[in-house]
PDB file of C-alpha atoms and ligand atoms in Angstrom:
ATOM      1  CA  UNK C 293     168.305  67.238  19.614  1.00  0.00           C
ATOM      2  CA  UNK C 294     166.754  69.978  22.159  1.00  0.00           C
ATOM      3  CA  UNK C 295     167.074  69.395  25.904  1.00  0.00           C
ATOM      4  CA  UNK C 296     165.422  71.399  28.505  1.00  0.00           C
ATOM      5  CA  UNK C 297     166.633  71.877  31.902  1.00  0.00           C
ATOM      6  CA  UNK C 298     164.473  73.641  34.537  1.00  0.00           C
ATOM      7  CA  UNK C 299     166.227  74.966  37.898  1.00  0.00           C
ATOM      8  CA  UNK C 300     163.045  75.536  40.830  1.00  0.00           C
ATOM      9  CA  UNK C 301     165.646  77.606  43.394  1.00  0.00           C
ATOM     10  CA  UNK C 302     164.098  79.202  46.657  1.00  0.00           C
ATOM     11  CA  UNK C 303     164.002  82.326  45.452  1.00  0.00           C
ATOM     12  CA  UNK C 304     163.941  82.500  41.161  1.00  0.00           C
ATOM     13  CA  UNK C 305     163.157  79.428  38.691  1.00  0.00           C
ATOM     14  CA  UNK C 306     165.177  79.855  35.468  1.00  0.00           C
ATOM     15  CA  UNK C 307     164.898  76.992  32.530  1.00  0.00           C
ATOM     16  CA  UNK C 308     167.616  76.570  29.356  1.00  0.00           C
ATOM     17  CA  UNK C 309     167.119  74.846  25.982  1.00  0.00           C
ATOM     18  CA  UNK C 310     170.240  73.652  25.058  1.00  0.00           C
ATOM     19  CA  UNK C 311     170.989  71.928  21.278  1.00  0.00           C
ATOM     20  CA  UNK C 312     173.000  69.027  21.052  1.00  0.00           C
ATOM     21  CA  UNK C 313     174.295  69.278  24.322  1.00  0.00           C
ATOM     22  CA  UNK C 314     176.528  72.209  23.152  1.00  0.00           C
ATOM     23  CA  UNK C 315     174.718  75.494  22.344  1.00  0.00           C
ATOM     24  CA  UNK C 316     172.018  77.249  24.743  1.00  0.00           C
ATOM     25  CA  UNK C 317     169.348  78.548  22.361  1.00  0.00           C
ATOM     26  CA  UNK C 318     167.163  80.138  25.042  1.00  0.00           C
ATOM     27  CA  UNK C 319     167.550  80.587  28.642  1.00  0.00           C
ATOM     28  CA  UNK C 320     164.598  82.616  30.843  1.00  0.00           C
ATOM     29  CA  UNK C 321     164.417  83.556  34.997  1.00  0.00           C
ATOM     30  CA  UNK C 322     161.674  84.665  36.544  1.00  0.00           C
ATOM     31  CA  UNK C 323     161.452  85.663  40.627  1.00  0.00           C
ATOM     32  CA  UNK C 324     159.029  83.691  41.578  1.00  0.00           C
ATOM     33  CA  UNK C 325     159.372  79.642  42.627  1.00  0.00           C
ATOM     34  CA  UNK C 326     157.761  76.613  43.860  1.00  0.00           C
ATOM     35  CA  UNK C 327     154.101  76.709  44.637  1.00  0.00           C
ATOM     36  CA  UNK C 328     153.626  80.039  41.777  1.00  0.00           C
ATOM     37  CA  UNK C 329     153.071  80.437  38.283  1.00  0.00           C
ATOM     38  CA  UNK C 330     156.579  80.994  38.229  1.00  0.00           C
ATOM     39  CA  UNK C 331     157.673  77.366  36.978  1.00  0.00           C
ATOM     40  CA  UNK C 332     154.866  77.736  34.221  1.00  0.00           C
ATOM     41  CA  UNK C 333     155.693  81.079  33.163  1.00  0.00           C
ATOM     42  CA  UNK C 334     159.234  80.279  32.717  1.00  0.00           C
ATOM     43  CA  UNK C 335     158.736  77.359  30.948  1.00  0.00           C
ATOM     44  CA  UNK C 336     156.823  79.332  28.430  1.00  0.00           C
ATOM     45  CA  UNK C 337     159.046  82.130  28.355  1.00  0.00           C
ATOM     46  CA  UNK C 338     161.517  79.841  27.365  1.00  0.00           C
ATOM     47  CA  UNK C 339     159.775  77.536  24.403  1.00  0.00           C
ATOM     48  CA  UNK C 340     157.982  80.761  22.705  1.00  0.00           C
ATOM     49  CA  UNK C 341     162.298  82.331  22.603  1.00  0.00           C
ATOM     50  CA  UNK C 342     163.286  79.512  21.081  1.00  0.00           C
ATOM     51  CA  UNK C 343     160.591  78.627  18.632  1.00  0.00           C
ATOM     52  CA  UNK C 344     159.968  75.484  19.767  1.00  0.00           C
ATOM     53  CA  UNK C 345     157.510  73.163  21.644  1.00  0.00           C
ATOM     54  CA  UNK C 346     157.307  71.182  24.578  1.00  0.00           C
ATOM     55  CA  UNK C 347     157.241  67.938  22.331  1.00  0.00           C
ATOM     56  CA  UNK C 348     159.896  69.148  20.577  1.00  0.00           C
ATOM     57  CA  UNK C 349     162.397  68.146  23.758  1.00  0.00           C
ATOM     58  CA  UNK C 350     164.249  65.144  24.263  1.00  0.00           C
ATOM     59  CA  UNK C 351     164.529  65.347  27.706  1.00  0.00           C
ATOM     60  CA  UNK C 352     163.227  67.677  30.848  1.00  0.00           C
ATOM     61  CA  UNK C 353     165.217  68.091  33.072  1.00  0.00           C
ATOM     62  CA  UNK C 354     163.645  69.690  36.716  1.00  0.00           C
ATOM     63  CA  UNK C 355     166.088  70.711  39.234  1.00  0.00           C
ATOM     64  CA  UNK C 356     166.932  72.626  42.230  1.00  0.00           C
ATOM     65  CA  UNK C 357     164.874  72.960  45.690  1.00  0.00           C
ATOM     66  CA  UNK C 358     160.918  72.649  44.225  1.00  0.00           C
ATOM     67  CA  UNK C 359     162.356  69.873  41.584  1.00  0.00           C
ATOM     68  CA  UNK C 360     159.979  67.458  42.883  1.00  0.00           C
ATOM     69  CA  UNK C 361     156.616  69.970  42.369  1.00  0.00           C
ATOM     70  CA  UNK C 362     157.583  69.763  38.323  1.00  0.00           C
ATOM     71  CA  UNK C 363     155.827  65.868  37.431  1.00  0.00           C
ATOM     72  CA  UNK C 364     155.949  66.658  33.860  1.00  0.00           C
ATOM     73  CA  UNK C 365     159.607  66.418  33.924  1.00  0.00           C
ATOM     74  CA  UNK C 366     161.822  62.989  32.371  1.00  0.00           C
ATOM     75  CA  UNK C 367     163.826  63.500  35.412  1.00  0.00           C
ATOM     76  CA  UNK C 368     164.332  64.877  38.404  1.00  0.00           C
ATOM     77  CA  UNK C 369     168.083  65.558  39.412  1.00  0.00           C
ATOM     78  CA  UNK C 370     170.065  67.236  42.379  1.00  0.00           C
ATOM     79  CA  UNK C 371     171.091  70.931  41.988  1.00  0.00           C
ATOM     80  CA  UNK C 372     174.632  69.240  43.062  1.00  0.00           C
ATOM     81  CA  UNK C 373     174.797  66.812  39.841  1.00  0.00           C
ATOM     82  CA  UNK C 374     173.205  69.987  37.855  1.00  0.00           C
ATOM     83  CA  UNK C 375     175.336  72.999  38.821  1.00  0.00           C
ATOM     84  CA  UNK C 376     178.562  70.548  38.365  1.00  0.00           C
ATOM     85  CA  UNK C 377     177.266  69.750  34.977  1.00  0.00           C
ATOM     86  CA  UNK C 378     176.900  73.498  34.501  1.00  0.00           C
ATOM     87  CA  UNK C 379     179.713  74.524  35.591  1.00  0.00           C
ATOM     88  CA  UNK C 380     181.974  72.118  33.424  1.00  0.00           C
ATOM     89  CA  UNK C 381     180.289  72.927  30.282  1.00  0.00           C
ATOM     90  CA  UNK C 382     181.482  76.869  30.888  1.00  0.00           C
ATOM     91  CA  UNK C 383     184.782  76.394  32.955  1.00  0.00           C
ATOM     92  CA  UNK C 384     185.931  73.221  31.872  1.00  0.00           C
ATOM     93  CA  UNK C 385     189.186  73.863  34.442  1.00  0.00           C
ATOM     94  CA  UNK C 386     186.848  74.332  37.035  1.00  0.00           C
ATOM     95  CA  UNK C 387     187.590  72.172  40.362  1.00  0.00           C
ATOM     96  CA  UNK C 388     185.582  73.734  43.455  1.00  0.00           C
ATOM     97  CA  UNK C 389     182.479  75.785  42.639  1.00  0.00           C
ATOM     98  CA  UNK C 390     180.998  77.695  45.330  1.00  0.00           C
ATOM     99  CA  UNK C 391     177.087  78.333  44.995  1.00  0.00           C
ATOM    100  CA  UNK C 392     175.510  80.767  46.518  1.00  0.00           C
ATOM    101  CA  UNK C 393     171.816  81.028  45.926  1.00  0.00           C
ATOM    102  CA  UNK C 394     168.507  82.519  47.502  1.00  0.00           C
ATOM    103  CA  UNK C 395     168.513  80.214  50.787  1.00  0.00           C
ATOM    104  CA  UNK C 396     171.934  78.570  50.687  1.00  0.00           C
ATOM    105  CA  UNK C 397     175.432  78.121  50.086  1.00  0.00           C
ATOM    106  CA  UNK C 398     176.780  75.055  48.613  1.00  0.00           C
ATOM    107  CA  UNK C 399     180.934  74.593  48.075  1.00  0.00           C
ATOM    108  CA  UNK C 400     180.885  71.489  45.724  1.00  0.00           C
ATOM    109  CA  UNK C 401     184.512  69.337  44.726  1.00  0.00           C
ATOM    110  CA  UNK C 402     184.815  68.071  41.377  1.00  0.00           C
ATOM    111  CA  UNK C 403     187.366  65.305  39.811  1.00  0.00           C
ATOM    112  CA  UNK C 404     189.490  66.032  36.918  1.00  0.00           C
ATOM    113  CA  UNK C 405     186.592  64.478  34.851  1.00  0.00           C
ATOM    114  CA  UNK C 406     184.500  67.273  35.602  1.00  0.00           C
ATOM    115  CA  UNK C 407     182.077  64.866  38.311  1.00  0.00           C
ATOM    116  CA  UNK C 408     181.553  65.726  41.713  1.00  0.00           C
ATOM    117  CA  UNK C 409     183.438  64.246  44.277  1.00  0.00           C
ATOM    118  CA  UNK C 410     182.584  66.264  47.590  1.00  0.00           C
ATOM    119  CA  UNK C 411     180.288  68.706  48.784  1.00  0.00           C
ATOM    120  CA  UNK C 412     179.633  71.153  52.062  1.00  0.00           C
ATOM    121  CA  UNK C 413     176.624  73.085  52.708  1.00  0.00           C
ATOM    122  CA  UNK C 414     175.398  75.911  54.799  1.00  0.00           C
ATOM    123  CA  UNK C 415     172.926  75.068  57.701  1.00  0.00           C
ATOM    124  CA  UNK C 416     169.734  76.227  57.847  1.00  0.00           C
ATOM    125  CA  UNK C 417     170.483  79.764  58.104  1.00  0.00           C
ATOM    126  CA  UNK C 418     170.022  82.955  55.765  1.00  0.00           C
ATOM    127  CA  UNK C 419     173.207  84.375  56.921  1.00  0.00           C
ATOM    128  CA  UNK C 420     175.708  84.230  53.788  1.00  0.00           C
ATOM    129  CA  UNK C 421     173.226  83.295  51.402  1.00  0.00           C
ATOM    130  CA  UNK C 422     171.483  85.880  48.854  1.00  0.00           C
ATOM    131  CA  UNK C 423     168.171  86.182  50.813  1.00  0.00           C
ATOM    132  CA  UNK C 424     171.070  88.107  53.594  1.00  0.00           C
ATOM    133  CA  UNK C 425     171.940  90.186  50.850  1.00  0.00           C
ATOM    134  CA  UNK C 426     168.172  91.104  49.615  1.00  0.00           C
ATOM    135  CA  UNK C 427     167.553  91.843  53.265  1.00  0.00           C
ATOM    136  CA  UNK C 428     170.466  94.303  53.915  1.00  0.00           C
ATOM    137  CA  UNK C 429     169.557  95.565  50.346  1.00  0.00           C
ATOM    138  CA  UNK C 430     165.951  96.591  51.239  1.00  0.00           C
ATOM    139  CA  UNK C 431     167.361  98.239  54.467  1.00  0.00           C
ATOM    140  CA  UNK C 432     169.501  99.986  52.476  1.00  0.00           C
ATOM    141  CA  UNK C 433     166.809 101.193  49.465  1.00  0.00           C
ATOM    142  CA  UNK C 434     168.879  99.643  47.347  1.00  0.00           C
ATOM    143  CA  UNK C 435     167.979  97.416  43.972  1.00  0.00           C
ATOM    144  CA  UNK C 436     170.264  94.424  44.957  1.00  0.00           C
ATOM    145  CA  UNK C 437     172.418  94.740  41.584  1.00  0.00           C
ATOM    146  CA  UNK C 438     173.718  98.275  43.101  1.00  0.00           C
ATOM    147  CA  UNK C 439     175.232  96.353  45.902  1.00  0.00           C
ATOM    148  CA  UNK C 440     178.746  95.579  43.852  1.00  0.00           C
ATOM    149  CA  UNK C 441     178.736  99.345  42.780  1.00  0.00           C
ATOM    150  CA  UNK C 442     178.423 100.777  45.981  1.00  0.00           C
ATOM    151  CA  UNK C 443     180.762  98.321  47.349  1.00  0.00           C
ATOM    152  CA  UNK C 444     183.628  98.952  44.518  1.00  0.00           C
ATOM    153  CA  UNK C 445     183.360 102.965  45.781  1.00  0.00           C
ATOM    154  CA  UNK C 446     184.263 101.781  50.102  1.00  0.00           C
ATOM    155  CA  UNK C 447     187.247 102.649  51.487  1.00  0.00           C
ATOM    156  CA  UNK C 448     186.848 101.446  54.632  1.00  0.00           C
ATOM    157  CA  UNK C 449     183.923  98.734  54.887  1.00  0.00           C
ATOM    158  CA  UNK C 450     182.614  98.503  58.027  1.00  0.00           C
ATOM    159  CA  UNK C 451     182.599  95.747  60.431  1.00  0.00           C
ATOM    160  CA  UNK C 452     179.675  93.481  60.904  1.00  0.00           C
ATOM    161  CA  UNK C 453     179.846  91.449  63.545  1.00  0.00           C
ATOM    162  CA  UNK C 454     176.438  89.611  64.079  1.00  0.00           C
ATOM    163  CA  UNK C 455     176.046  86.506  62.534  1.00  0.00           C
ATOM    164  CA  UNK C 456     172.888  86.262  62.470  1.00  0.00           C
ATOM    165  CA  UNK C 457     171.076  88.375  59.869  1.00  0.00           C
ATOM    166  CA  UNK C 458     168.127  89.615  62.055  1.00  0.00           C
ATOM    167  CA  UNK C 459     171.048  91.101  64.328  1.00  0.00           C
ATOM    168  CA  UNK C 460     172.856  92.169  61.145  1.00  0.00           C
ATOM    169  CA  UNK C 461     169.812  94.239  60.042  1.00  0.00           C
ATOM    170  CA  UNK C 462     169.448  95.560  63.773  1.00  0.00           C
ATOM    171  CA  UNK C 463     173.411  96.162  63.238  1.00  0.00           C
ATOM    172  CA  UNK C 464     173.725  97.673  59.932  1.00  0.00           C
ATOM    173  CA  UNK C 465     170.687 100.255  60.770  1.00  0.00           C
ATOM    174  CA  UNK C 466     172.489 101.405  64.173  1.00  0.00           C
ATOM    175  CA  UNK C 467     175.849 101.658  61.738  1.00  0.00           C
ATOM    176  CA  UNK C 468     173.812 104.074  59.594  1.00  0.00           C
ATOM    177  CA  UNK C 469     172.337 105.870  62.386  1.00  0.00           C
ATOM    178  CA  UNK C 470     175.583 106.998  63.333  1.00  0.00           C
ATOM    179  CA  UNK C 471     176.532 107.829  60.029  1.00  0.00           C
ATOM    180  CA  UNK C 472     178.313 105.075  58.512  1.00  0.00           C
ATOM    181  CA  UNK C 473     178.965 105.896  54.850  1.00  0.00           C
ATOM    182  CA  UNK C 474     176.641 103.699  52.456  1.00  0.00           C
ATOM    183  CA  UNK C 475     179.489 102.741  50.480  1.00  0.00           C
ATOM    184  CA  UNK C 476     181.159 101.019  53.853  1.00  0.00           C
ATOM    185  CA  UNK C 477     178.191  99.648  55.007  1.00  0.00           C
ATOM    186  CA  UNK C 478     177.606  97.691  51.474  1.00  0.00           C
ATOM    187  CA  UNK C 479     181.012  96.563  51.733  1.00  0.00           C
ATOM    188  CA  UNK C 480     181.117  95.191  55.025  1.00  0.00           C
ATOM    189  CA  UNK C 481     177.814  93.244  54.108  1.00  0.00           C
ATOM    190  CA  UNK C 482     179.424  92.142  51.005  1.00  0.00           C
ATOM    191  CA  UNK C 483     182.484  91.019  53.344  1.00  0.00           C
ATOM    192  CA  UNK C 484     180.335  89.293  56.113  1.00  0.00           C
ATOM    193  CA  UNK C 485     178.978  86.958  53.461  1.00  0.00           C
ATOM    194  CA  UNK C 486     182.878  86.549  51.970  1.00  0.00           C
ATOM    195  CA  UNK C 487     183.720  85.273  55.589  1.00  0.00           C
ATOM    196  CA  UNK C 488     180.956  82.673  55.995  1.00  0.00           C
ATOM    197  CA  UNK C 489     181.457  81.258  52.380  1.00  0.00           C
ATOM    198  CA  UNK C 490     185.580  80.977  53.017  1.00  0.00           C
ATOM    199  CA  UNK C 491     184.262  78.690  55.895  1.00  0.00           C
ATOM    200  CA  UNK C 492     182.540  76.646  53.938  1.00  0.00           C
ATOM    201  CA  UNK C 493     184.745  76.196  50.956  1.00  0.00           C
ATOM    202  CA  UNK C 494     187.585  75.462  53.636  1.00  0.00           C
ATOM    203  CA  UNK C 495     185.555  72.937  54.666  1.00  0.00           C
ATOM    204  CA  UNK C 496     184.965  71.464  51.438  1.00  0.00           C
ATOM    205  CA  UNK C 497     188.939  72.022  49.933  1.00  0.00           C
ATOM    206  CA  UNK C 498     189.706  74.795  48.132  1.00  0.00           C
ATOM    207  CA  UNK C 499     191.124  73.196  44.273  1.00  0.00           C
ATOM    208  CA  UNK C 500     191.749  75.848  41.801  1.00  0.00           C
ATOM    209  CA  UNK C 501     190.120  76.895  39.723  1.00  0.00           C
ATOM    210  CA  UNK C 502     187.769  78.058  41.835  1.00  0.00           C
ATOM    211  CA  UNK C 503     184.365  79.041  40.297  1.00  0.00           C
ATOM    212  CA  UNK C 504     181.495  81.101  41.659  1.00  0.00           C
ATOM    213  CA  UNK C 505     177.925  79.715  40.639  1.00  0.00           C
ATOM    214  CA  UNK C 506     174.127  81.130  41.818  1.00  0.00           C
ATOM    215  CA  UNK C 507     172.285  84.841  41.482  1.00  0.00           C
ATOM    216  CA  UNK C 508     174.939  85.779  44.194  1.00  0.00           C
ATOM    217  CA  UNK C 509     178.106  85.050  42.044  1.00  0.00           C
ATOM    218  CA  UNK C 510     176.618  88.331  40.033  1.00  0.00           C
ATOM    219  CA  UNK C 511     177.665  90.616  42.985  1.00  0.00           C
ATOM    220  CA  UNK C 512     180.912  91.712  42.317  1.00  0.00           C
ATOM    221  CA  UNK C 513     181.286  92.903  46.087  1.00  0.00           C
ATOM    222  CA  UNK C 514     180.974  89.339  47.495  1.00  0.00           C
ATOM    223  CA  UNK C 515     183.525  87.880  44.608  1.00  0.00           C
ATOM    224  CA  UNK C 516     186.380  90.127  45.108  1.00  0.00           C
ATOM    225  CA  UNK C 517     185.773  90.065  49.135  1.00  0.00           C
ATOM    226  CA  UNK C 518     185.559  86.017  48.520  1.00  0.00           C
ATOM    227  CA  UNK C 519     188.887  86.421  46.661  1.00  0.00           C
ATOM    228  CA  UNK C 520     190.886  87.806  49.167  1.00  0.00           C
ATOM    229  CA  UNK C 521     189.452  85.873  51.709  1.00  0.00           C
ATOM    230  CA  UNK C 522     190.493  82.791  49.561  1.00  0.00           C
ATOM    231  CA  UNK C 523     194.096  84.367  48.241  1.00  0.00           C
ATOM    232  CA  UNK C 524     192.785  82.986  45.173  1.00  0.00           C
ATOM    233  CA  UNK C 525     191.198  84.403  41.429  1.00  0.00           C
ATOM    234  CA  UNK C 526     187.555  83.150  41.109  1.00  0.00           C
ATOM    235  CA  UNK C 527     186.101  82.716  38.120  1.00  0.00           C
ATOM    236  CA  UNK C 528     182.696  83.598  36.829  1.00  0.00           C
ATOM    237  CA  UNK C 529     179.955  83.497  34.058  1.00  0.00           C
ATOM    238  CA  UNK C 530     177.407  86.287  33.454  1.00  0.00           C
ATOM    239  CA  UNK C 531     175.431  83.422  33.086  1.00  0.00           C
ATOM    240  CA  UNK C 532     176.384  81.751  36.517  1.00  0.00           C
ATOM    241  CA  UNK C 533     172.570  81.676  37.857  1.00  0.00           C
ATOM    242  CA  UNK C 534     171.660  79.367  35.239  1.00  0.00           C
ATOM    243  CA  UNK C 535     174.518  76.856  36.182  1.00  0.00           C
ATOM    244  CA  UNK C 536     172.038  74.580  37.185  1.00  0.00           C
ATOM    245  CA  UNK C 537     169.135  74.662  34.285  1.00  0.00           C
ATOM    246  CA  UNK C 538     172.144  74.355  32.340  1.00  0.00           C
ATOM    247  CA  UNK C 539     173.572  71.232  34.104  1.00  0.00           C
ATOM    248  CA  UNK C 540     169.727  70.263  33.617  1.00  0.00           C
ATOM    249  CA  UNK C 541     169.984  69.958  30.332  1.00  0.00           C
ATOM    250  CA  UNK C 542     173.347  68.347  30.211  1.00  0.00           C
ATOM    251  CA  UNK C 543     172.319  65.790  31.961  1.00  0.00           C
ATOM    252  CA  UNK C 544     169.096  65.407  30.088  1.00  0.00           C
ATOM    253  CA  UNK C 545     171.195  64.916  26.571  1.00  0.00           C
ATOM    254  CA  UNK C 546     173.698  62.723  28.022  1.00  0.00           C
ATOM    255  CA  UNK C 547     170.338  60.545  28.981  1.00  0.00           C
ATOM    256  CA  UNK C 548     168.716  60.560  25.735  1.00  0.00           C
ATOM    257  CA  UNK C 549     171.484  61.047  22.840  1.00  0.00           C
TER     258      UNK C 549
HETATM  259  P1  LIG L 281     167.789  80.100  44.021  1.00  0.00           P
HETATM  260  O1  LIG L 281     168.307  79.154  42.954  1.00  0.00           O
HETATM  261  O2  LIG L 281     167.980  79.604  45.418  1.00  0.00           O
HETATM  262  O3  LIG L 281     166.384  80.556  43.745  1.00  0.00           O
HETATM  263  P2  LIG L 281     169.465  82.109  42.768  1.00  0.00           P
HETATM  264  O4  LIG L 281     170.678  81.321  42.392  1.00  0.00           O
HETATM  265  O5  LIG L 281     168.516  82.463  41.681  1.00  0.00           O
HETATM  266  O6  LIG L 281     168.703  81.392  43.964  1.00  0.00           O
HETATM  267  O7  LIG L 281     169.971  83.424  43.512  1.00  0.00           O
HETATM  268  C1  LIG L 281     169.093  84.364  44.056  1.00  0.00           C
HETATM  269  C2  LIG L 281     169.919  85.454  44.722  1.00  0.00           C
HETATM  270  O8  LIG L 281     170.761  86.071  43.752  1.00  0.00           O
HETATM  271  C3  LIG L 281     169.062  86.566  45.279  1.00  0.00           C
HETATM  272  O9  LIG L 281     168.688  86.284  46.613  1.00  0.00           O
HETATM  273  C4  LIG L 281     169.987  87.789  45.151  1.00  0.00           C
HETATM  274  O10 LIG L 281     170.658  88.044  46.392  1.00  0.00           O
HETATM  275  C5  LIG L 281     171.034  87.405  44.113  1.00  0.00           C
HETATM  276  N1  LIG L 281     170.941  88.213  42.893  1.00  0.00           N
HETATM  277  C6  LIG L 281     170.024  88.094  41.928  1.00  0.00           C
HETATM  278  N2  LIG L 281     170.226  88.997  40.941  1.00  0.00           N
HETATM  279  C7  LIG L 281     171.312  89.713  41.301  1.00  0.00           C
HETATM  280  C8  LIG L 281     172.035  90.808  40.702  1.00  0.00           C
HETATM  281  N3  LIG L 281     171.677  91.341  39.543  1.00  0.00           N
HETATM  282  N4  LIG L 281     173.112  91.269  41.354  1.00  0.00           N
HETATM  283  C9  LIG L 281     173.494  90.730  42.524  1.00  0.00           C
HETATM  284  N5  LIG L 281     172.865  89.706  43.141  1.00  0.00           N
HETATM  285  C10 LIG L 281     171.784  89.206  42.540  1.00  0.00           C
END
């Protein structure tokens, strides 16, 4: 049995086919999202990997922030229910994951069964969230999967202070001005993110094992900064931005087997 799980985030919508609720035979992302082509484009993307057809699913699954925009979907879930879902099908130790998308930042609890017991967000604000990160990346001419590279070669980041990411960007361009090595200046970005999340997840209870979900979890600059910040390991899946299609479809074969 083939169930398809469609995640509409604020900034990329990415859809999985899983089998049997076990094995993903296609996954697709495309940046683009609710109110584009995007949602269609992935969905096709997805069905012509695989092979299959759109009657050939069990279940659709839509989830994530434009969830609602998809009507041709069986259901339509929380990202919460989905990215828990996701996240114990790849880390079944997992106990707080820590989500960290295009718009927000989520630090979710989960029981011993795997279900979700708690959950904090970030407020409205892009500060700690990926679209920070794209920001300081464009100051920086820099494709955003560089940031973890240049980050990895700092040896002192630098201290950014503003909260608030159009003072960040004001920040970070006076800190280059006056010579701040690139290197630093990634690192300190990566590090002002680390600090807001730690919040959060604080907030929420931190449970090992701790397990970093969302297109941010592939920057290896915010994960190790998150780790010290946390005094604790944080696990990861290359993956990890499709947590939530995945979770998608989880939920869609638990529905229909
Ligand atoms: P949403 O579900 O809200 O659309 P995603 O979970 O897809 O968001 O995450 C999008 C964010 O992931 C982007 O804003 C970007 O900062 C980050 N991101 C995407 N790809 C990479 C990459 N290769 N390396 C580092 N960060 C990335």
């Amino acid at each position: 049995m083939y169930t398809l799980g469609m995640d509409i985030g604020s900034t990329t919508s990415k859809a999985v086919i899983l089998r049997d609720g076990r094995e993903i035979v296609a996954s697709s992302m495309v940046i683009a999202t609710v109110g584009t082509l995007g949602v269609f484009q992935v969905m096709d993307h997805v069905l012509e990997e695989s092979g299959l057809k759109k009657e050939d699913m069990a279940c659709i699954v839509a989830t994530g922030y434009g969830r609602q925009t998809y009507g041709e979907a069986d259901y339509q879930v929380s990202e919460l229910t989905c990215h828990g879902l996701g996240v114990r099908h790849v880390c079944p130790q997992a106990r707080t994951v820590i989500d960290i998308g295009g718009q927000d930042a989520k630090v979710l609890s989960l029981g011993e069964e795997g279900r979700m017991v708690n959950f904090v967000m970030n407020d409205k604000c892009a500060a700690g969230t990926g679209r920070f990160l794209d920001v300081m990346a464009n100051i920086l001419k820099l494709d955003i999967s560089q940031l973890e590279v240049e980050a990895a070669r700092s040896e002192k980041p630098a201290n950014i202070s503003s909260t608030c990411t159009v003072f960040a960007e004001s920040e970070v361009i006076s800190q280059l001005a006056a010579g701040t090595a690139i290197p630093d200046l990634v690192a300190g970005i990566c590090q002002s993110v680390a600090v807001r999340t730690a919040a959060l997840a604080k907030r929420a209870g931190i449970k090992e094992k701790v397990f970093m979900s969302g297109g941010v979890a592939k920057n290896g600059g915010v994960r190790s900064a998150l780790e010290k910040e946390l005094g604790t390991e944080i696990g990861w899946h290359p993956l990890g931005q499709l947590m939530g299609a995945l979770g998608g479809c989880i939920y869609g074969w638990e529905k229909s087997r």
